[in-house]
mmCIF file of N, CA and C in Angstrom:
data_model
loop_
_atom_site.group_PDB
_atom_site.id
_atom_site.type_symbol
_atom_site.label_atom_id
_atom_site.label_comp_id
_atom_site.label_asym_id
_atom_site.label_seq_id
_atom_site.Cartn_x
_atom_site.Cartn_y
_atom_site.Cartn_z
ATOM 1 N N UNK A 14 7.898 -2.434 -22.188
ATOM 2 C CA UNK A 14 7.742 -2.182 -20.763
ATOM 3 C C UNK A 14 8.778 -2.987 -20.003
ATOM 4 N N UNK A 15 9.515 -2.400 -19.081
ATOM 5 C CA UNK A 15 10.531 -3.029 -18.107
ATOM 6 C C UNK A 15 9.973 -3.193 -17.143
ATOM 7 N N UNK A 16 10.101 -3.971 -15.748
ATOM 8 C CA UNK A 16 9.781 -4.323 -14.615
ATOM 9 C C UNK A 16 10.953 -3.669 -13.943
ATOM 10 N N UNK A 17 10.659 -2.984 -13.220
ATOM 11 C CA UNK A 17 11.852 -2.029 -12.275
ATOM 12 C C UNK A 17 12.356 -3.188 -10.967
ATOM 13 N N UNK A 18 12.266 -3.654 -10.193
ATOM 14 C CA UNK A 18 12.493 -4.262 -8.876
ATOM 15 C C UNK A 18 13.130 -5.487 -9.200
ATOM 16 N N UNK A 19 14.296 -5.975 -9.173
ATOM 17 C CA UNK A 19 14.502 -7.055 -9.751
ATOM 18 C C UNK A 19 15.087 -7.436 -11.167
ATOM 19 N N UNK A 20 14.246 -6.037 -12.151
ATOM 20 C CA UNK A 20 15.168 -6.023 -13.651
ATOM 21 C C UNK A 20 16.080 -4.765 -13.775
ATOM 22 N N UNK A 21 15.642 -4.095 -13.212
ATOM 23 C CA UNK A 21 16.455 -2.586 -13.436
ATOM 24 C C UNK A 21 17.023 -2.383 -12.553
ATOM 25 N N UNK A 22 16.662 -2.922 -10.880
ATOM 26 C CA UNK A 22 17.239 -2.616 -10.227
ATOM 27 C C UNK A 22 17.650 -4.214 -9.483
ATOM 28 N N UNK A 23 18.460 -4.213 -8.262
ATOM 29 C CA UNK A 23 18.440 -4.860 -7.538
ATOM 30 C C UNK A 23 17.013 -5.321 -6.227
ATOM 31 N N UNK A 24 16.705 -6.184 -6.572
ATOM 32 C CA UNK A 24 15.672 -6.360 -5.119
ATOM 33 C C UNK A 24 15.834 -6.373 -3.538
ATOM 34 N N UNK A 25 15.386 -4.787 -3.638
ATOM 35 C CA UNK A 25 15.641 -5.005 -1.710
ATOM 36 C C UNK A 25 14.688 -4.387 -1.155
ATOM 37 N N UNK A 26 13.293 -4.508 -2.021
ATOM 38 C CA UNK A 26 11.866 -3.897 -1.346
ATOM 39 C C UNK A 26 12.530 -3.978 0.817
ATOM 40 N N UNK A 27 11.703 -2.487 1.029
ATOM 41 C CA UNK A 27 11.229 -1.985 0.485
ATOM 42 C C UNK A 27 11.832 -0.721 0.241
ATOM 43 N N UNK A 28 13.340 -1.156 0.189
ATOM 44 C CA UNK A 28 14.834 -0.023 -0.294
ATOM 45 C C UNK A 28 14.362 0.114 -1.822
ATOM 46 N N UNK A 29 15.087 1.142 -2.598
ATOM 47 C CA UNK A 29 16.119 0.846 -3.860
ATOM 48 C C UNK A 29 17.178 0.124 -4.364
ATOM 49 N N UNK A 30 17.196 -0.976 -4.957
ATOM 50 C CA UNK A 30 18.668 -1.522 -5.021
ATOM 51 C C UNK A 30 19.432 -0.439 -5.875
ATOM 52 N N UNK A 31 20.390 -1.084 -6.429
ATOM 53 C CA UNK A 31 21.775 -0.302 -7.227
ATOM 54 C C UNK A 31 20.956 -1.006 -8.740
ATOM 55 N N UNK A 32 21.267 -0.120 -9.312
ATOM 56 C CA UNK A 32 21.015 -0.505 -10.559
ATOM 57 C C UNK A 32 21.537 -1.896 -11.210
ATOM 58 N N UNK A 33 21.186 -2.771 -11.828
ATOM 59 C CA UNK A 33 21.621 -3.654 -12.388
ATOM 60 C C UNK A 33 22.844 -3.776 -13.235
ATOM 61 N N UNK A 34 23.923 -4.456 -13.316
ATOM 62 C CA UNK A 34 24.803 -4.236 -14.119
ATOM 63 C C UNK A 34 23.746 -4.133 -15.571
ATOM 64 N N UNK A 35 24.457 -2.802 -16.866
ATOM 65 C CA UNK A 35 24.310 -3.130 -17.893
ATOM 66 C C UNK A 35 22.506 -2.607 -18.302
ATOM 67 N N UNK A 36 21.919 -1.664 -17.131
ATOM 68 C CA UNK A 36 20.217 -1.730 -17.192
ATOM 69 C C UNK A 36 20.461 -0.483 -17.921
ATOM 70 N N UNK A 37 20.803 0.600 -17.592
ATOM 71 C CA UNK A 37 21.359 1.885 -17.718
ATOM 72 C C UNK A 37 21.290 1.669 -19.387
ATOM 73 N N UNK A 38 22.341 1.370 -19.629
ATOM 74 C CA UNK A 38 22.770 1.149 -21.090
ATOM 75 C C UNK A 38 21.908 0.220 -21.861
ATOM 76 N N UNK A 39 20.964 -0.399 -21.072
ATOM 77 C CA UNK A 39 20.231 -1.358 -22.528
ATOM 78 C C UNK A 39 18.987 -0.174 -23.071
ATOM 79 N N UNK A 40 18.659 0.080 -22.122
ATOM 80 C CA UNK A 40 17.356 1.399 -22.104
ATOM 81 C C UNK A 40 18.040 2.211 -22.853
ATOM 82 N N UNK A 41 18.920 2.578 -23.058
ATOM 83 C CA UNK A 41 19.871 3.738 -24.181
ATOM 84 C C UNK A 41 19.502 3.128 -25.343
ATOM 85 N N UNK A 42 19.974 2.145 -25.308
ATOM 86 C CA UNK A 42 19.884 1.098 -26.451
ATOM 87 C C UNK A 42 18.659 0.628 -27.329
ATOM 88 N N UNK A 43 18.062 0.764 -26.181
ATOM 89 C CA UNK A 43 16.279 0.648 -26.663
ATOM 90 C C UNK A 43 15.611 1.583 -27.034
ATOM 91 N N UNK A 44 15.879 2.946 -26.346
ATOM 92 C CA UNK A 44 14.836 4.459 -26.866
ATOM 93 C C UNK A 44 15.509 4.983 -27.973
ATOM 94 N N UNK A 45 15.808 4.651 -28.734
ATOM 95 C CA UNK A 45 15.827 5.573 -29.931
ATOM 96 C C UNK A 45 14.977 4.274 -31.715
ATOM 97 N N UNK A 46 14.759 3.506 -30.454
ATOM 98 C CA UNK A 46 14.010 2.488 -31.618
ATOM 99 C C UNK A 46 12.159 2.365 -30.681
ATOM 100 N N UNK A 47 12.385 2.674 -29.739
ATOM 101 C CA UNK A 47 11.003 1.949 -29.037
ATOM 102 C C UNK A 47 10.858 3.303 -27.751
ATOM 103 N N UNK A 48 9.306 3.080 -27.206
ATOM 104 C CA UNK A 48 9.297 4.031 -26.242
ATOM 105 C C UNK A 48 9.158 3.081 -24.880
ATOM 106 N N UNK A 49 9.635 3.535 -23.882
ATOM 107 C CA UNK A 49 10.317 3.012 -22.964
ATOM 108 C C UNK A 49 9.271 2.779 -21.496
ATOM 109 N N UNK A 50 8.429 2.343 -20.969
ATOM 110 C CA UNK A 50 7.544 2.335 -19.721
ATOM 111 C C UNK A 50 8.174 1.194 -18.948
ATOM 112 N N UNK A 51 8.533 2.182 -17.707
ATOM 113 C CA UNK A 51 8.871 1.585 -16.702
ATOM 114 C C UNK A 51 7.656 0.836 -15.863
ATOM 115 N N UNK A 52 7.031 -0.266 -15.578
ATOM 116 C CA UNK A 52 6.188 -0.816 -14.747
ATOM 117 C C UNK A 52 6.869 -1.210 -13.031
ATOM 118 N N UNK A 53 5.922 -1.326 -12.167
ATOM 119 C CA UNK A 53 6.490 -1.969 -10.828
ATOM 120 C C UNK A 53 5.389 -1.802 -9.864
ATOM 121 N N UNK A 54 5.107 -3.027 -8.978
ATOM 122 C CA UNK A 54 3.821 -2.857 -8.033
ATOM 123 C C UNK A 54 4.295 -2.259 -7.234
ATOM 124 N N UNK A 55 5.464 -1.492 -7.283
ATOM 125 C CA UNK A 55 5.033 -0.674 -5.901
ATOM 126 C C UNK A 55 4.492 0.316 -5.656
ATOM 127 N N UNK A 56 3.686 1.004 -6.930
ATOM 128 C CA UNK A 56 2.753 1.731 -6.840
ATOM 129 C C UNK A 56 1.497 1.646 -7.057
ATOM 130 N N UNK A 57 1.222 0.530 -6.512
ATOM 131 C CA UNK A 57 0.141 -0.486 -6.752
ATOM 132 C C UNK A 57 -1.082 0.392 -5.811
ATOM 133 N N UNK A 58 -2.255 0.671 -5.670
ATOM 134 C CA UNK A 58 -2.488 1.085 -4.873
ATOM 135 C C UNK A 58 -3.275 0.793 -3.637
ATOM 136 N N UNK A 59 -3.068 -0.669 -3.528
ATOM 137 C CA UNK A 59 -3.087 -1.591 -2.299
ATOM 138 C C UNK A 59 -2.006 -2.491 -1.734
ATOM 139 N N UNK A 60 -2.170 -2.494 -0.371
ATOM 140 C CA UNK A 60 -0.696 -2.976 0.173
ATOM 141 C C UNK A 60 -0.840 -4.334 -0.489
ATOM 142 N N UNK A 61 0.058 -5.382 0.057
ATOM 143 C CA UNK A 61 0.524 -6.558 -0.022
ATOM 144 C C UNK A 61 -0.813 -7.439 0.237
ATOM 145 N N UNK A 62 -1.797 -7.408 1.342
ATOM 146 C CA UNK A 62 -3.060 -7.466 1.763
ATOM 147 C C UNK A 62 -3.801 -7.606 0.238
ATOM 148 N N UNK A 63 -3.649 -6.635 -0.286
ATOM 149 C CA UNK A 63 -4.445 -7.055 -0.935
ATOM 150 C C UNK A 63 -6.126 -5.971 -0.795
ATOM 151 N N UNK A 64 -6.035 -5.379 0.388
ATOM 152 C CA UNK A 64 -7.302 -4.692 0.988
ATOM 153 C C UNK A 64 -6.942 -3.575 1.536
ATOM 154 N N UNK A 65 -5.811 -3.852 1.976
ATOM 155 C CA UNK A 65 -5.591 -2.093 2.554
ATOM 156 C C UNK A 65 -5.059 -0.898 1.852
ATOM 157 N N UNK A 66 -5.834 0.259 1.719
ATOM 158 C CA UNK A 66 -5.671 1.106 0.684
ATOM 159 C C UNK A 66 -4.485 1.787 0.946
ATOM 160 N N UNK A 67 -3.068 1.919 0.066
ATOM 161 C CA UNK A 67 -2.245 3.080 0.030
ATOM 162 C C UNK A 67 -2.091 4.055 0.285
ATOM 163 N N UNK A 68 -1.796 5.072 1.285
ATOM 164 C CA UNK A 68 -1.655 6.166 1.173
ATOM 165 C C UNK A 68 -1.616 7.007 -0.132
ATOM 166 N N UNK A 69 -1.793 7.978 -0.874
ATOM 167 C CA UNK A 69 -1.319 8.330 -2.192
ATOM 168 C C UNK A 69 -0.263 9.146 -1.741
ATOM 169 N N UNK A 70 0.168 9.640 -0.694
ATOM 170 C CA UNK A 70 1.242 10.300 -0.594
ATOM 171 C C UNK A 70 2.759 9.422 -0.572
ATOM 172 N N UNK A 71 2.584 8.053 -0.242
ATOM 173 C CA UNK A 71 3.266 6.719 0.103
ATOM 174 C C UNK A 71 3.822 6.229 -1.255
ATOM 175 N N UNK A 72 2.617 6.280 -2.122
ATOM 176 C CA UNK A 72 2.462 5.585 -3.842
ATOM 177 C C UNK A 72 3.366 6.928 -4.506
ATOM 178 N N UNK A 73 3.060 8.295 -4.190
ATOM 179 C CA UNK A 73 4.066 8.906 -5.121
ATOM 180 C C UNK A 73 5.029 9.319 -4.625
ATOM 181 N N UNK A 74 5.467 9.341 -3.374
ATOM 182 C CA UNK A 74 6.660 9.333 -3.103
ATOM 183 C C UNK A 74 7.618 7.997 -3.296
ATOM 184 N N UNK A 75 6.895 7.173 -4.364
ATOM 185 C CA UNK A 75 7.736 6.230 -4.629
ATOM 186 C C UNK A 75 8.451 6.307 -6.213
ATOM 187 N N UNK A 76 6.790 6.609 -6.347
ATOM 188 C CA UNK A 76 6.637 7.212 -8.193
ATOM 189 C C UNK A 76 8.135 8.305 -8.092
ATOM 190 N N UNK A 77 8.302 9.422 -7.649
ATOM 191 C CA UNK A 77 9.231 10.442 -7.659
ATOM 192 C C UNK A 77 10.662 10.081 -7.437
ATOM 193 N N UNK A 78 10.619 8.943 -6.382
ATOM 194 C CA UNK A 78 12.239 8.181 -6.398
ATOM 195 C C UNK A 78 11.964 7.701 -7.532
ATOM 196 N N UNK A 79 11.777 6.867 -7.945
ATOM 197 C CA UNK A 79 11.844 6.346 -9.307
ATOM 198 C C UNK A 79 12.447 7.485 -10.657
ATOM 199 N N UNK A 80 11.285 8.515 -10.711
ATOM 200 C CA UNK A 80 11.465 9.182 -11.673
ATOM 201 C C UNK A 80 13.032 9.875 -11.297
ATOM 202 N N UNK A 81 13.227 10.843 -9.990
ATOM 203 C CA UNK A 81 14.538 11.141 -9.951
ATOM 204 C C UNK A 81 15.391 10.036 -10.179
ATOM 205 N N UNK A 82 15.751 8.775 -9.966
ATOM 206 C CA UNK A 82 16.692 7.965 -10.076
ATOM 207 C C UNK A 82 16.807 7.709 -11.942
ATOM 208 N N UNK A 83 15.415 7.660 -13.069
ATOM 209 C CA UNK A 83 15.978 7.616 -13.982
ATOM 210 C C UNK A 83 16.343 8.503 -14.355
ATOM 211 N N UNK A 84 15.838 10.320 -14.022
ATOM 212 C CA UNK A 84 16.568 11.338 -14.671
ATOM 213 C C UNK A 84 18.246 11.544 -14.398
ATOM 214 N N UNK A 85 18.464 11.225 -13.051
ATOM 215 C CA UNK A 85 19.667 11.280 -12.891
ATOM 216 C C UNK A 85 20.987 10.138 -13.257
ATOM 217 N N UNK A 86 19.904 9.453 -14.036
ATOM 218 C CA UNK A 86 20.366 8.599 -15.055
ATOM 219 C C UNK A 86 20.652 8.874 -16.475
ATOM 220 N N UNK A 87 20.077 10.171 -17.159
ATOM 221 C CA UNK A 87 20.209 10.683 -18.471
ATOM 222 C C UNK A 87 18.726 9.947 -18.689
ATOM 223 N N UNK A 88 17.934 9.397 -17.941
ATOM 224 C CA UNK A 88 17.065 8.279 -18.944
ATOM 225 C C UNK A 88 15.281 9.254 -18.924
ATOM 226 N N UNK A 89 15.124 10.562 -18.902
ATOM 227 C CA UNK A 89 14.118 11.011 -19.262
ATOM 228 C C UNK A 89 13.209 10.995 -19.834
ATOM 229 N N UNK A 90 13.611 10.227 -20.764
ATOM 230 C CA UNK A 90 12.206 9.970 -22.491
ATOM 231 C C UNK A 90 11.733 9.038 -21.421
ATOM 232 N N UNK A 91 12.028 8.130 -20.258
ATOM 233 C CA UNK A 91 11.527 6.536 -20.260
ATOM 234 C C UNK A 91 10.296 7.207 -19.236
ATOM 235 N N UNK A 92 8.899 6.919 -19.568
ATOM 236 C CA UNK A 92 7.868 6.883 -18.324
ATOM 237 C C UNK A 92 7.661 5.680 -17.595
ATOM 238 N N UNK A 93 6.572 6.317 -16.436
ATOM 239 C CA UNK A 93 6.533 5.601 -15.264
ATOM 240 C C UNK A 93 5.030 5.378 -15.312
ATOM 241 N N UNK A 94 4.747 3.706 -15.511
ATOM 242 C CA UNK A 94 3.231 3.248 -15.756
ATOM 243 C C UNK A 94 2.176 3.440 -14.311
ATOM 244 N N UNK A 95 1.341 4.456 -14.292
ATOM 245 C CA UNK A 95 0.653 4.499 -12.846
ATOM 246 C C UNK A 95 -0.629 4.121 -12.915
ATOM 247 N N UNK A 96 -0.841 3.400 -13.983
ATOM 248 C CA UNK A 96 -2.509 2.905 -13.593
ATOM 249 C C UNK A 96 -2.167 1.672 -12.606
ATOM 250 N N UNK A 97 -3.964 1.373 -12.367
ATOM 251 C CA UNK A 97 -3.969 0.094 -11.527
ATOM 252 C C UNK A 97 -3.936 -1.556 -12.555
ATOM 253 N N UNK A 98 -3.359 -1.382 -13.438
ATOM 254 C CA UNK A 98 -3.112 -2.316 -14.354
ATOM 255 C C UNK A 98 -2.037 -2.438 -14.842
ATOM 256 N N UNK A 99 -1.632 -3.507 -15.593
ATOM 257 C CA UNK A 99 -0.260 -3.725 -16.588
ATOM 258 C C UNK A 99 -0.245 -2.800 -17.451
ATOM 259 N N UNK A 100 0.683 -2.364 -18.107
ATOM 260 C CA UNK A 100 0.316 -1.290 -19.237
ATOM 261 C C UNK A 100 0.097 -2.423 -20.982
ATOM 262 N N UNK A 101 -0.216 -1.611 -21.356
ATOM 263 C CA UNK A 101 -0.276 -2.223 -23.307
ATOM 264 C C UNK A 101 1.219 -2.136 -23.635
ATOM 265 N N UNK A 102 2.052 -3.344 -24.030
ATOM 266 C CA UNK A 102 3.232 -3.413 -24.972
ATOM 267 C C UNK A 102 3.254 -4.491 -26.150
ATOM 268 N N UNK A 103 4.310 -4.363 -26.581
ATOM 269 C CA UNK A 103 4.559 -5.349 -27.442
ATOM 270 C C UNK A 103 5.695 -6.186 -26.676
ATOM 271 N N UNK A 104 6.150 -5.840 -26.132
ATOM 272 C CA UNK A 104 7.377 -6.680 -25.569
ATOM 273 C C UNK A 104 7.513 -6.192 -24.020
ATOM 274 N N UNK A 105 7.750 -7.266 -22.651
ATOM 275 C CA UNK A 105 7.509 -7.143 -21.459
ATOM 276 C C UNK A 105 9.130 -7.621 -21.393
ATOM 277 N N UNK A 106 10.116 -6.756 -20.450
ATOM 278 C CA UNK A 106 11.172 -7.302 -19.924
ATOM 279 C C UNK A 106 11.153 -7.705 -18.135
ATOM 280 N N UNK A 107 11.149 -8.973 -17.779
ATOM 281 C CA UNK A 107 10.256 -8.718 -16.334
ATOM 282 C C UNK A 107 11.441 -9.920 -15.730
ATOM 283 N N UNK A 108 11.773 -10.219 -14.928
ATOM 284 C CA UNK A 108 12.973 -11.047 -13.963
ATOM 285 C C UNK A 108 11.925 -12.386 -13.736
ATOM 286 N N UNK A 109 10.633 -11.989 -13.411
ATOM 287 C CA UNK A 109 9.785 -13.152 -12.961
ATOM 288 C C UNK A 109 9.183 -13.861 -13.903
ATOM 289 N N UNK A 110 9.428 -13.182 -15.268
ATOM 290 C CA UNK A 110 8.867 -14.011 -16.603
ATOM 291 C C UNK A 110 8.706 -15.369 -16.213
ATOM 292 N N UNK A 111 7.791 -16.021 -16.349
ATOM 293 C CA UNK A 111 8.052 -17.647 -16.782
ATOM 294 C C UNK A 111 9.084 -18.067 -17.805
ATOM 295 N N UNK A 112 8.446 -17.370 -19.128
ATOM 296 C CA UNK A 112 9.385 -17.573 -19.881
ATOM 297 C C UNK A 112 8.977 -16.745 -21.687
ATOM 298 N N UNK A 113 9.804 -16.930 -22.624
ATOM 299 C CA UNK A 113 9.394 -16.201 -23.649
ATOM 300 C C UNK A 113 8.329 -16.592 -24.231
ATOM 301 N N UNK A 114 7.435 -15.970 -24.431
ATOM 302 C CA UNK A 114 6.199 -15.979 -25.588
ATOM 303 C C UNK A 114 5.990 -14.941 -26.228
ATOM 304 N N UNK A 115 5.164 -15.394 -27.906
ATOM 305 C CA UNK A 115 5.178 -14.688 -28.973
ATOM 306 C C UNK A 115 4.035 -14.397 -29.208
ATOM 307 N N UNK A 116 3.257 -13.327 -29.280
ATOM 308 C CA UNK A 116 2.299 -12.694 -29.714
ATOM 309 C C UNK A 116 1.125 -14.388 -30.169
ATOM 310 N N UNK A 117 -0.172 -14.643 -29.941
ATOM 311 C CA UNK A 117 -0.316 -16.092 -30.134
ATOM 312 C C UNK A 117 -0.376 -17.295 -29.394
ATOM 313 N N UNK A 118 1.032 -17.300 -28.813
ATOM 314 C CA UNK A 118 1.170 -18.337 -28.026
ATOM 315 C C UNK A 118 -0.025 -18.438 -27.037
#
């Protein structure tokens, strides 16, 4: 799972940044060994608050930039995580990591 805002892209909530140098090509790099879920709260489905409920028209018109920006990337196989939770991986690529840990730790 990647963290989009910050790892894939540039951070400029509540824009799109430019893609990250080098994001494009690691995800190439990665789907033909692993399957690819994009994560990001901004389809969280409460604002910043914490209490105020999302529009769902707000949440997938974010979901859909997203998805057009990776297709028009070649990057199709990669999905877009929409529950109200983290998704299940084995490995998290995220900008805000603390830091690396191993299955255990």
């Amino acid at each position: 799972c990647i963290d989009y805002d910050g790892t894939l892209v540039e951070s400029e909530w509540p824009y799109h940044g430019d893609w990250k140098p080098g994001a494009v090509e690691a995800i190439r790099a990665i789907l033909p060994h692993a399957r690819v879920t994009v994560f990001t709260a901004r389809i969280a489905p409460f604002e910043l608050d914490c209490i105020t409920p999302r529009p769902i028209a707000k949440v997938m018109q974010e979901v859909n930039t997203i998805r057009e920006r990776l297709d028009v990337a070649g990057l199709r196989e990669v999905t877009i995580w929409r529950e109200n939770y983290k998704p299940p991986a084995i490995v998290f690529i995220d900008d805000r990591a603390p830091g690396v840990y191993q299955r255990g730790d």
